[in-house]
Amino acid sequence: MAGVNRSGATGGCLCGAVRFRVSGPLRDVVNCHCGMCRKLHGVFGAHSKARKDDIAIVEDRGLAWYRTSAIAQRGFCRECGSSLFWQPDEQDATGILAGALDQPTGLDTMGHIFVGEKADFYEITDPLPQFEKSSDGALKDDSL
């Protein structure tokens, strides 16, 4: 069942210097193919999302934030370099890199955004919805 991981999800970076717990629902995964995600993740960013108030940082010795645009910052581990969060200023939610979540997540991938900026070395072959830019809330629970 999609989005089955409804409470108690945990995650963190590769080295353990950042750990977090999500007490509320996680949104299913959206693959972002924008140029910024391509540079940060090497291909695309697979993002879940949760309300800011539902995310508790339980180990923060490696947590650092980098302002990547006028509207958002990204959280990463300064010790191992793992990408962890995308935090928009004007939303009550934070994107969580799906790979940072401990398994099993119970999540499904629900779509692709910014496909107009995707890298030229792969094709999107699944039948999931694709958006040239943002989905503008068209994907289920995107405004979570």
CSV table of C-alpha atoms in Angstrom, one decimal, residues 5 8-23 26 55-60 82-85 96-105:
chain,number,residue,atom,x,y,z
A,5,ASN,CA,4.8,4.4,6.6
A,8,GLY,CA,7.7,6.4,13.5
A,9,ALA,CA,9.7,6.6,10.3
A,10,THR,CA,13.4,7.1,10.9
A,11,GLY,CA,16.4,8.0,8.8
A,12,GLY,CA,19.8,9.6,8.6
A,13,CYS,CA,23.0,10.1,6.8
A,14,LEU,CA,25.6,7.6,5.7
A,15,CYS,CA,27.9,8.1,8.8
A,16,GLY,CA,25.3,8.5,11.5
A,17,ALA,CA,26.1,12.1,12.4
A,18,VAL,CA,22.5,13.1,11.5
A,19,ARG,CA,19.5,11.0,12.5
A,20,PHE,CA,15.9,12.0,12.4
A,21,ARG,CA,12.4,10.7,13.2
A,22,VAL,CA,9.1,11.5,11.4
A,23,SER,CA,6.1,11.2,13.7
A,26,LEU,CA,5.2,10.7,4.8
A,55,ILE,CA,10.3,15.9,11.9
A,56,ALA,CA,12.5,15.6,14.9
A,57,ILE,CA,16.3,15.7,14.6
A,58,VAL,CA,17.6,13.2,17.1
A,59,GLU,CA,21.3,13.5,16.2
A,60,ASP,CA,22.5,16.8,14.7
A,82,SER,CA,24.8,12.9,2.5
A,83,SER,CA,21.9,14.9,1.1
A,84,LEU,CA,19.0,14.8,3.5
A,85,PHE,CA,16.4,17.6,3.2
A,96,ILE,CA,13.1,14.3,2.8
A,97,LEU,CA,15.5,12.5,0.4
A,98,ALA,CA,13.9,9.1,0.2
A,99,GLY,CA,17.3,7.3,0.2
A,100,ALA,CA,17.9,8.8,3.7
A,101,LEU,CA,14.9,6.9,5.1
A,102,ASP,CA,15.5,3.6,6.9
A,103,GLN,CA,14.0,0.6,5.1
A,104,PRO,CA,11.3,-0.5,4.7
A,105,THR,CA,9.6,2.8,3.9
